[in-house]
PDB file of C-alpha atoms in Angstrom:
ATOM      1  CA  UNK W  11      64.721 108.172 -10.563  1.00 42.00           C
ATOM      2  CA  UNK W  12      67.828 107.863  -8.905  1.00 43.00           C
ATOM      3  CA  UNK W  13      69.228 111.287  -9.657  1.00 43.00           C
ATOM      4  CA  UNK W  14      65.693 112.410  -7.882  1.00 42.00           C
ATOM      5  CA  UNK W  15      66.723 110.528  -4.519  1.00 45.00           C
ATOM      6  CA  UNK W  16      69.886 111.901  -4.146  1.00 46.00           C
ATOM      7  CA  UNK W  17      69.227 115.476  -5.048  1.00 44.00           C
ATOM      8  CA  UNK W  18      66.095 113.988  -2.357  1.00 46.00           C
ATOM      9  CA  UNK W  19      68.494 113.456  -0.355  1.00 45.00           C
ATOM     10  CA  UNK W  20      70.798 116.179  -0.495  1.00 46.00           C
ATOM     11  CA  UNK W  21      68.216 118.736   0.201  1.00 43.00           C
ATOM     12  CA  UNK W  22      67.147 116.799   3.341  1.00 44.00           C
ATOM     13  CA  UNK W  23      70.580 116.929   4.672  1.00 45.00           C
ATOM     14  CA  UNK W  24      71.149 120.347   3.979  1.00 42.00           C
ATOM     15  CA  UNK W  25      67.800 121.104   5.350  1.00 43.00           C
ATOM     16  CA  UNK W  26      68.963 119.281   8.410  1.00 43.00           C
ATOM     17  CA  UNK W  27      72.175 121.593   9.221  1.00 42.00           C
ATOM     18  CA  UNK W  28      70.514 124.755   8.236  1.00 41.00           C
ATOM     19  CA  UNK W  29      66.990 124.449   9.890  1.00 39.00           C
ATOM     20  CA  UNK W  30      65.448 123.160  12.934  1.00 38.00           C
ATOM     21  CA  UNK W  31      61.934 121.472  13.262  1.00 40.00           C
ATOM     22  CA  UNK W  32      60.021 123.974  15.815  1.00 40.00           C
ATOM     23  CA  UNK W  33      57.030 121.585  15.249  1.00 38.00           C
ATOM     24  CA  UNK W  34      55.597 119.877  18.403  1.00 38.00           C
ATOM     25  CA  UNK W  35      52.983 117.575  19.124  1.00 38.00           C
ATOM     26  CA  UNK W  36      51.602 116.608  22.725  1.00 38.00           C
ATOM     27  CA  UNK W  37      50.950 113.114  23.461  1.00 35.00           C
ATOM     28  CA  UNK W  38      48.969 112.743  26.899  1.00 32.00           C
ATOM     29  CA  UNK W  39      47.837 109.287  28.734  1.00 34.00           C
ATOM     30  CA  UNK W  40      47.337 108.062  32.241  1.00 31.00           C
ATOM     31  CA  UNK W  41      51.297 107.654  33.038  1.00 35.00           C
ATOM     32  CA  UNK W  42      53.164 110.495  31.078  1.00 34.00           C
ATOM     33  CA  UNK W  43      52.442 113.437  28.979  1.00 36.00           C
ATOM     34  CA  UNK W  44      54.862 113.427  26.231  1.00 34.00           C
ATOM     35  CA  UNK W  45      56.078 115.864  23.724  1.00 36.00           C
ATOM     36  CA  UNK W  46      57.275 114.821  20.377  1.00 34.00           C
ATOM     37  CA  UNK W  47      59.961 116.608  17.277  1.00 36.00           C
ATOM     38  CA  UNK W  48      62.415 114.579  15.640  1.00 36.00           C
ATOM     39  CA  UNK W  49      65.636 116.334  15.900  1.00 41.00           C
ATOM     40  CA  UNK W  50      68.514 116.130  17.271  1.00 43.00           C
ATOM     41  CA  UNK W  51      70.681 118.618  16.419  1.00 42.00           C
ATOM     42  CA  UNK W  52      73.171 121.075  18.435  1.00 41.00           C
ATOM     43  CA  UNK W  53      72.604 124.363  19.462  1.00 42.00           C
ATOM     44  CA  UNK W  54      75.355 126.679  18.462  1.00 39.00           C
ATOM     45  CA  UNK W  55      73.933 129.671  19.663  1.00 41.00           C
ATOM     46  CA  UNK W  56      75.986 129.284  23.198  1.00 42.00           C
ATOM     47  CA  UNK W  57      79.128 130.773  23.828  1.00 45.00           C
ATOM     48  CA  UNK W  58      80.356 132.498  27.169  1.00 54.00           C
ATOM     49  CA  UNK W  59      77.295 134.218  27.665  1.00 53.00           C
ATOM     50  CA  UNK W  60      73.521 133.284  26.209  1.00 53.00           C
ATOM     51  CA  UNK W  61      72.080 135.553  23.272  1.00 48.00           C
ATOM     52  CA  UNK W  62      70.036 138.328  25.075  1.00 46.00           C
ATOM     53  CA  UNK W  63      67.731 138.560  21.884  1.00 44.00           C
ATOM     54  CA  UNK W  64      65.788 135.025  22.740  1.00 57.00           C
ATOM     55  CA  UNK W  65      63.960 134.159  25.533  1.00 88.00           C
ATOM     56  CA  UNK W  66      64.252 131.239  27.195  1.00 92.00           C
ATOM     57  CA  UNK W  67      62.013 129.510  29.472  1.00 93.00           C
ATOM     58  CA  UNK W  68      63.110 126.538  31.749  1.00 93.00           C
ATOM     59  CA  UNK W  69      60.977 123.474  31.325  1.00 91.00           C
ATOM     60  CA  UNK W  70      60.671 122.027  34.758  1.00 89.00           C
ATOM     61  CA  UNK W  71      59.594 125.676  36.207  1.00 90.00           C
ATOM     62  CA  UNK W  72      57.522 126.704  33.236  1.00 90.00           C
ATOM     63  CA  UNK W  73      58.950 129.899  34.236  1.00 91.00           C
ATOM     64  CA  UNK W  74      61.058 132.756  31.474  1.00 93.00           C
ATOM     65  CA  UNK W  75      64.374 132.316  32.773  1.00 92.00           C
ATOM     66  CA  UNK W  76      68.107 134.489  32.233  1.00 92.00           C
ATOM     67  CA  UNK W  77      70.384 132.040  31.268  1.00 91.00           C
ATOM     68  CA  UNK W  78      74.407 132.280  31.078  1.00 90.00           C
ATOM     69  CA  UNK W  79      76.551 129.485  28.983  1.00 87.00           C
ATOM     70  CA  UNK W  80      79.578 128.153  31.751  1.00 87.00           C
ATOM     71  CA  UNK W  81      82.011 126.923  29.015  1.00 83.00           C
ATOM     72  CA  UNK W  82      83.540 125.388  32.198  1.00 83.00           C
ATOM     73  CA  UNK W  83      80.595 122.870  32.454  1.00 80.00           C
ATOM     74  CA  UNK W  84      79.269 123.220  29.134  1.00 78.00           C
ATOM     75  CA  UNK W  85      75.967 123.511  30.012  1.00 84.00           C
ATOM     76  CA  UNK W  86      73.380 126.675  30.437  1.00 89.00           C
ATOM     77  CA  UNK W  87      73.505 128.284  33.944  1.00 91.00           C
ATOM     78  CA  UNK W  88      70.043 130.258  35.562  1.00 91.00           C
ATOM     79  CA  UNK W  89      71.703 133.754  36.065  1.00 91.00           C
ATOM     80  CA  UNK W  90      69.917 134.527  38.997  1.00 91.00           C
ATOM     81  CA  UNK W  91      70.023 130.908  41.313  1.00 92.00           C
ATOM     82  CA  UNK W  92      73.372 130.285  39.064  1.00 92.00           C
ATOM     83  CA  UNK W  93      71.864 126.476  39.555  1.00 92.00           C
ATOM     84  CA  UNK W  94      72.122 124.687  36.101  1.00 91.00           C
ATOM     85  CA  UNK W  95      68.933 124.058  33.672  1.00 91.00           C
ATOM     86  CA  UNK W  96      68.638 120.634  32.302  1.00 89.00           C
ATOM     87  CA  UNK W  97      65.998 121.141  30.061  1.00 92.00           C
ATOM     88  CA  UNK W  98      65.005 124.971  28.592  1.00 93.00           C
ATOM     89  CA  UNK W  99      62.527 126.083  25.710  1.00 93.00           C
ATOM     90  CA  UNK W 100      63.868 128.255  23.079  1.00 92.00           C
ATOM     91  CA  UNK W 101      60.872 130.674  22.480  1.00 91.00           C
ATOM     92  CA  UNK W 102      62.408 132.462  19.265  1.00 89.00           C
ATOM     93  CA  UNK W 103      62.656 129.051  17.673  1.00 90.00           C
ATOM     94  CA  UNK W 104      60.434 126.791  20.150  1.00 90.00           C
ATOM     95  CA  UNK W 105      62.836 124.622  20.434  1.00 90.00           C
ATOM     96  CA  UNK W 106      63.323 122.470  23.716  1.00 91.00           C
ATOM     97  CA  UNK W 107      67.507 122.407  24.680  1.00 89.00           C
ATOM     98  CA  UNK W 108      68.814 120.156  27.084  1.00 85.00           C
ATOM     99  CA  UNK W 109      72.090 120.489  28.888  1.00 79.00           C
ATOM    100  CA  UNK W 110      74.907 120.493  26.553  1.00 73.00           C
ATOM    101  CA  UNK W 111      72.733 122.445  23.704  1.00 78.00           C
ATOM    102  CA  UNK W 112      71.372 119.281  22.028  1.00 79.00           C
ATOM    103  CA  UNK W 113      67.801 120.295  20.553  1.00 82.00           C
ATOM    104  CA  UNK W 114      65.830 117.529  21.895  1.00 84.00           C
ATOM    105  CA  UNK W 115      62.018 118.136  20.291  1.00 85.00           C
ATOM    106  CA  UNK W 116      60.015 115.086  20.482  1.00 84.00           C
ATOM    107  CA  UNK W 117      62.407 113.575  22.806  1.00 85.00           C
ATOM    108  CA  UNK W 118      61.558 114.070  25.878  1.00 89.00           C
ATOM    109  CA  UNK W 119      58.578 112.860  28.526  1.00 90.00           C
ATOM    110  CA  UNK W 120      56.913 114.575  31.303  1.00 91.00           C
ATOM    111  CA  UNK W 121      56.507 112.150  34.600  1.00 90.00           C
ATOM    112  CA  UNK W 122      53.705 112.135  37.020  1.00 92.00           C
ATOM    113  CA  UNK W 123      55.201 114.348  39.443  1.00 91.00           C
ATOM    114  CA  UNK W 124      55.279 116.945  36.406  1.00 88.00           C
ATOM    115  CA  UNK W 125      58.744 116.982  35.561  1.00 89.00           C
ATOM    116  CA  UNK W 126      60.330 116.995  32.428  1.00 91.00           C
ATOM    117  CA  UNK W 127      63.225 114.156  31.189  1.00 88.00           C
ATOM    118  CA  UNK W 128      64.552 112.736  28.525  1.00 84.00           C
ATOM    119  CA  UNK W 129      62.893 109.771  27.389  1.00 85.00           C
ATOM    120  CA  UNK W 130      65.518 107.182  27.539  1.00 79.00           C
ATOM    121  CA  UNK W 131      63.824 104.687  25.540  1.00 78.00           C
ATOM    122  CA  UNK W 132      64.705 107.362  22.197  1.00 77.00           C
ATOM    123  CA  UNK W 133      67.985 108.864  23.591  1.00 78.00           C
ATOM    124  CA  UNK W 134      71.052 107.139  24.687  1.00 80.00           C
ATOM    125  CA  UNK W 135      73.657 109.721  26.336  1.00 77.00           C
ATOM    126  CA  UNK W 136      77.100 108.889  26.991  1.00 79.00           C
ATOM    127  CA  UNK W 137      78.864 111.392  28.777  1.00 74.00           C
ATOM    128  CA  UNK W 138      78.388 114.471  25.942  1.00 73.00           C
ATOM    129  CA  UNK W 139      77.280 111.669  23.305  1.00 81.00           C
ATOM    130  CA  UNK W 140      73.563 111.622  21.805  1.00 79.00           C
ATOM    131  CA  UNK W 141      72.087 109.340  19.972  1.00 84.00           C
ATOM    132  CA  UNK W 142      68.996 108.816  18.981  1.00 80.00           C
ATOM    133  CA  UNK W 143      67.105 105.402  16.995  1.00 79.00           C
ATOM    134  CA  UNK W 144      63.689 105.483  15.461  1.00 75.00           C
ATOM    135  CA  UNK W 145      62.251 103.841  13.150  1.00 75.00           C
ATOM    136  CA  UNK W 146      64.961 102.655  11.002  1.00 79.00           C
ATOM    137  CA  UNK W 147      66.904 105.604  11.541  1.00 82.00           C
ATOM    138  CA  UNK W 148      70.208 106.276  13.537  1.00 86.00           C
ATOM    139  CA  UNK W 149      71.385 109.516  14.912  1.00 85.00           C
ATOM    140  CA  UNK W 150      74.585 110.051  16.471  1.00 86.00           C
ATOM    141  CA  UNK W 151      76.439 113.396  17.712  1.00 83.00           C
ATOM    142  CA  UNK W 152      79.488 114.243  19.732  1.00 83.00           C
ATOM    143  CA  UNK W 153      81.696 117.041  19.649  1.00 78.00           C
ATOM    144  CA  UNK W 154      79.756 119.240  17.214  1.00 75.00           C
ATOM    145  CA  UNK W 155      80.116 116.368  14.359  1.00 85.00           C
ATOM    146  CA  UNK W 156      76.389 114.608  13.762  1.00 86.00           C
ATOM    147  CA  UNK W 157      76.263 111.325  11.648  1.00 90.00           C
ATOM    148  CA  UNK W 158      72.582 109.341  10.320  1.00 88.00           C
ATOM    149  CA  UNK W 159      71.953 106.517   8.957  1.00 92.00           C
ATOM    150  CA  UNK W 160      68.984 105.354   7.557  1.00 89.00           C
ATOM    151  CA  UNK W 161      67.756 102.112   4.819  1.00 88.00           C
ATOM    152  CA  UNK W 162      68.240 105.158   2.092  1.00 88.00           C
ATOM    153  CA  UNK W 163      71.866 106.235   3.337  1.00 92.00           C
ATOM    154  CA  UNK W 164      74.091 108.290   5.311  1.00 93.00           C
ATOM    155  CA  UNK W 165      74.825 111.946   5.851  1.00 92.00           C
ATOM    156  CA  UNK W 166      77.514 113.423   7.950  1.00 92.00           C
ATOM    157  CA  UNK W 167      78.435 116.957   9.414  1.00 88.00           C
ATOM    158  CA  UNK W 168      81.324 118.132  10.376  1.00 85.00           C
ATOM    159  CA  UNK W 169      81.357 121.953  10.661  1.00 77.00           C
ATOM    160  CA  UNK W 170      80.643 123.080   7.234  1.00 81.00           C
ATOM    161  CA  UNK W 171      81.377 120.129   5.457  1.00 89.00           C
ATOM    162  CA  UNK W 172      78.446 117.730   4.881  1.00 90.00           C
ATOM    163  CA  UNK W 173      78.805 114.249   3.266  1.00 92.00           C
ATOM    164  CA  UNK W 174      75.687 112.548   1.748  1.00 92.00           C
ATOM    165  CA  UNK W 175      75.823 108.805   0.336  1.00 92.00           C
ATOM    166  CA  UNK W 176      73.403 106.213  -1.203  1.00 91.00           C
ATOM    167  CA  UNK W 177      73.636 103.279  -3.366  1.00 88.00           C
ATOM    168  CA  UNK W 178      72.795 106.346  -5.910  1.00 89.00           C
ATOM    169  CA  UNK W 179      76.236 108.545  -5.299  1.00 91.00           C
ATOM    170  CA  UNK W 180      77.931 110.864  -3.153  1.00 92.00           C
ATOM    171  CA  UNK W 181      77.245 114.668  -2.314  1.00 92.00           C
ATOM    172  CA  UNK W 182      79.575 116.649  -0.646  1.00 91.00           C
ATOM    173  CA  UNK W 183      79.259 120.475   0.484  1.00 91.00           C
ATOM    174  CA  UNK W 184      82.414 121.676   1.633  1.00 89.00           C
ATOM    175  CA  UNK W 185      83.235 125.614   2.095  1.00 86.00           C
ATOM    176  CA  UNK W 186      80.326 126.766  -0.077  1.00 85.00           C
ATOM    177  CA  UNK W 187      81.197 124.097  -2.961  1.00 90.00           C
ATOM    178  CA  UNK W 188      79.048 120.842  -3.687  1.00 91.00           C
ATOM    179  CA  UNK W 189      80.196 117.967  -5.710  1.00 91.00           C
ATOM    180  CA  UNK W 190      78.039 115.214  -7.139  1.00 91.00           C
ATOM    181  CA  UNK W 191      79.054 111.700  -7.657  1.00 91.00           C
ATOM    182  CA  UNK W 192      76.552 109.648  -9.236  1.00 87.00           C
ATOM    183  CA  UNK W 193      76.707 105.730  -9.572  1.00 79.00           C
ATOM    184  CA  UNK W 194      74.703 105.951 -12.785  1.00 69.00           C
TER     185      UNK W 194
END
């Protein structure tokens, strides 16, 4: 049983650095219409210039949009107003990207006036800090390194290294390798 939750858990954490979630679900009452994924991982697709096979779509327009990376800024650039876009929908993996290139499914609201935000009450940012608690979970990210806690364990990315630990053992995937520690 507890060789099942860590190999459990392993596969969830590698699932979590190799995949994103392009699930959404929409959420609408009287005050806010809300859209819903939990993830919280970074883009990596940005560098210098945005990849010209996906299309992009800027969330507060609704509009497809050309979009450059400013490694100045850090943050995606609309190529023709060369005005910044907070919030942008991957189509090729219908993902929704804010700023920085933090995937941000499920994690953001739309107001009254029909704009799109992040909902604050599920994302704390610090400067180009993210984290993210729900539900007994904690997600943290900052300089390409993601960390999450939850009652089962932790798991932690750094590149291509990922560390998983429970009260089970330790996995660890580093340059193509894993190694299993179990407590049993």
């Amino acid at each position: 049983m507890k060789a099942h939750i860590i190999y459990s858990v392993a596969l969830f954490g590698l699932t979590m650095q190799a995949c994103n979630n392009d699930s959404t679900t929409d959420t609408i009452d009287s005050e806010t219409e809300t859209t819903t994924t939990a993830s919280g991982s970074s883009s990596t697709e940005m560098s210098g210039s945005m990849s010209t096979t996906s299309n992009y779509v800027d969330l507060n327009t609704n509009q497809p949009v050309e979009l450059i990376w400013d490694d100045e800024n850090d943050r995606a650039i609309n190529r023709a107003t060369n005005q910044p876009v907070e919030l942008y929908i991957n189509t090729a993996t219908r993902d929704t990207i804010y700023g920085p290139g933090y995937i941000v499914n499920n994690h953001i609201i739309r107001t009254n006036t029909g704009n799109w935000l992040l909902d604050e009450t599920k994302i704390k940012r610090e400067g180009d800090e993210l984290k993210i608690k729900k539900d007994g979970m904690k997600f943290k990210m900052e300089d390409g390194e993601w960390k999450m806690k939850t009652d089962d364990g932790k798991i932690k990315s750094d590149g291509d290294e990922l560390k998983i630990k429970s009260e089970d053992g330790k996995i660890k995937v580093e340059d193509g390798k894993t190694k299993i520690k179990s407590d049993n």
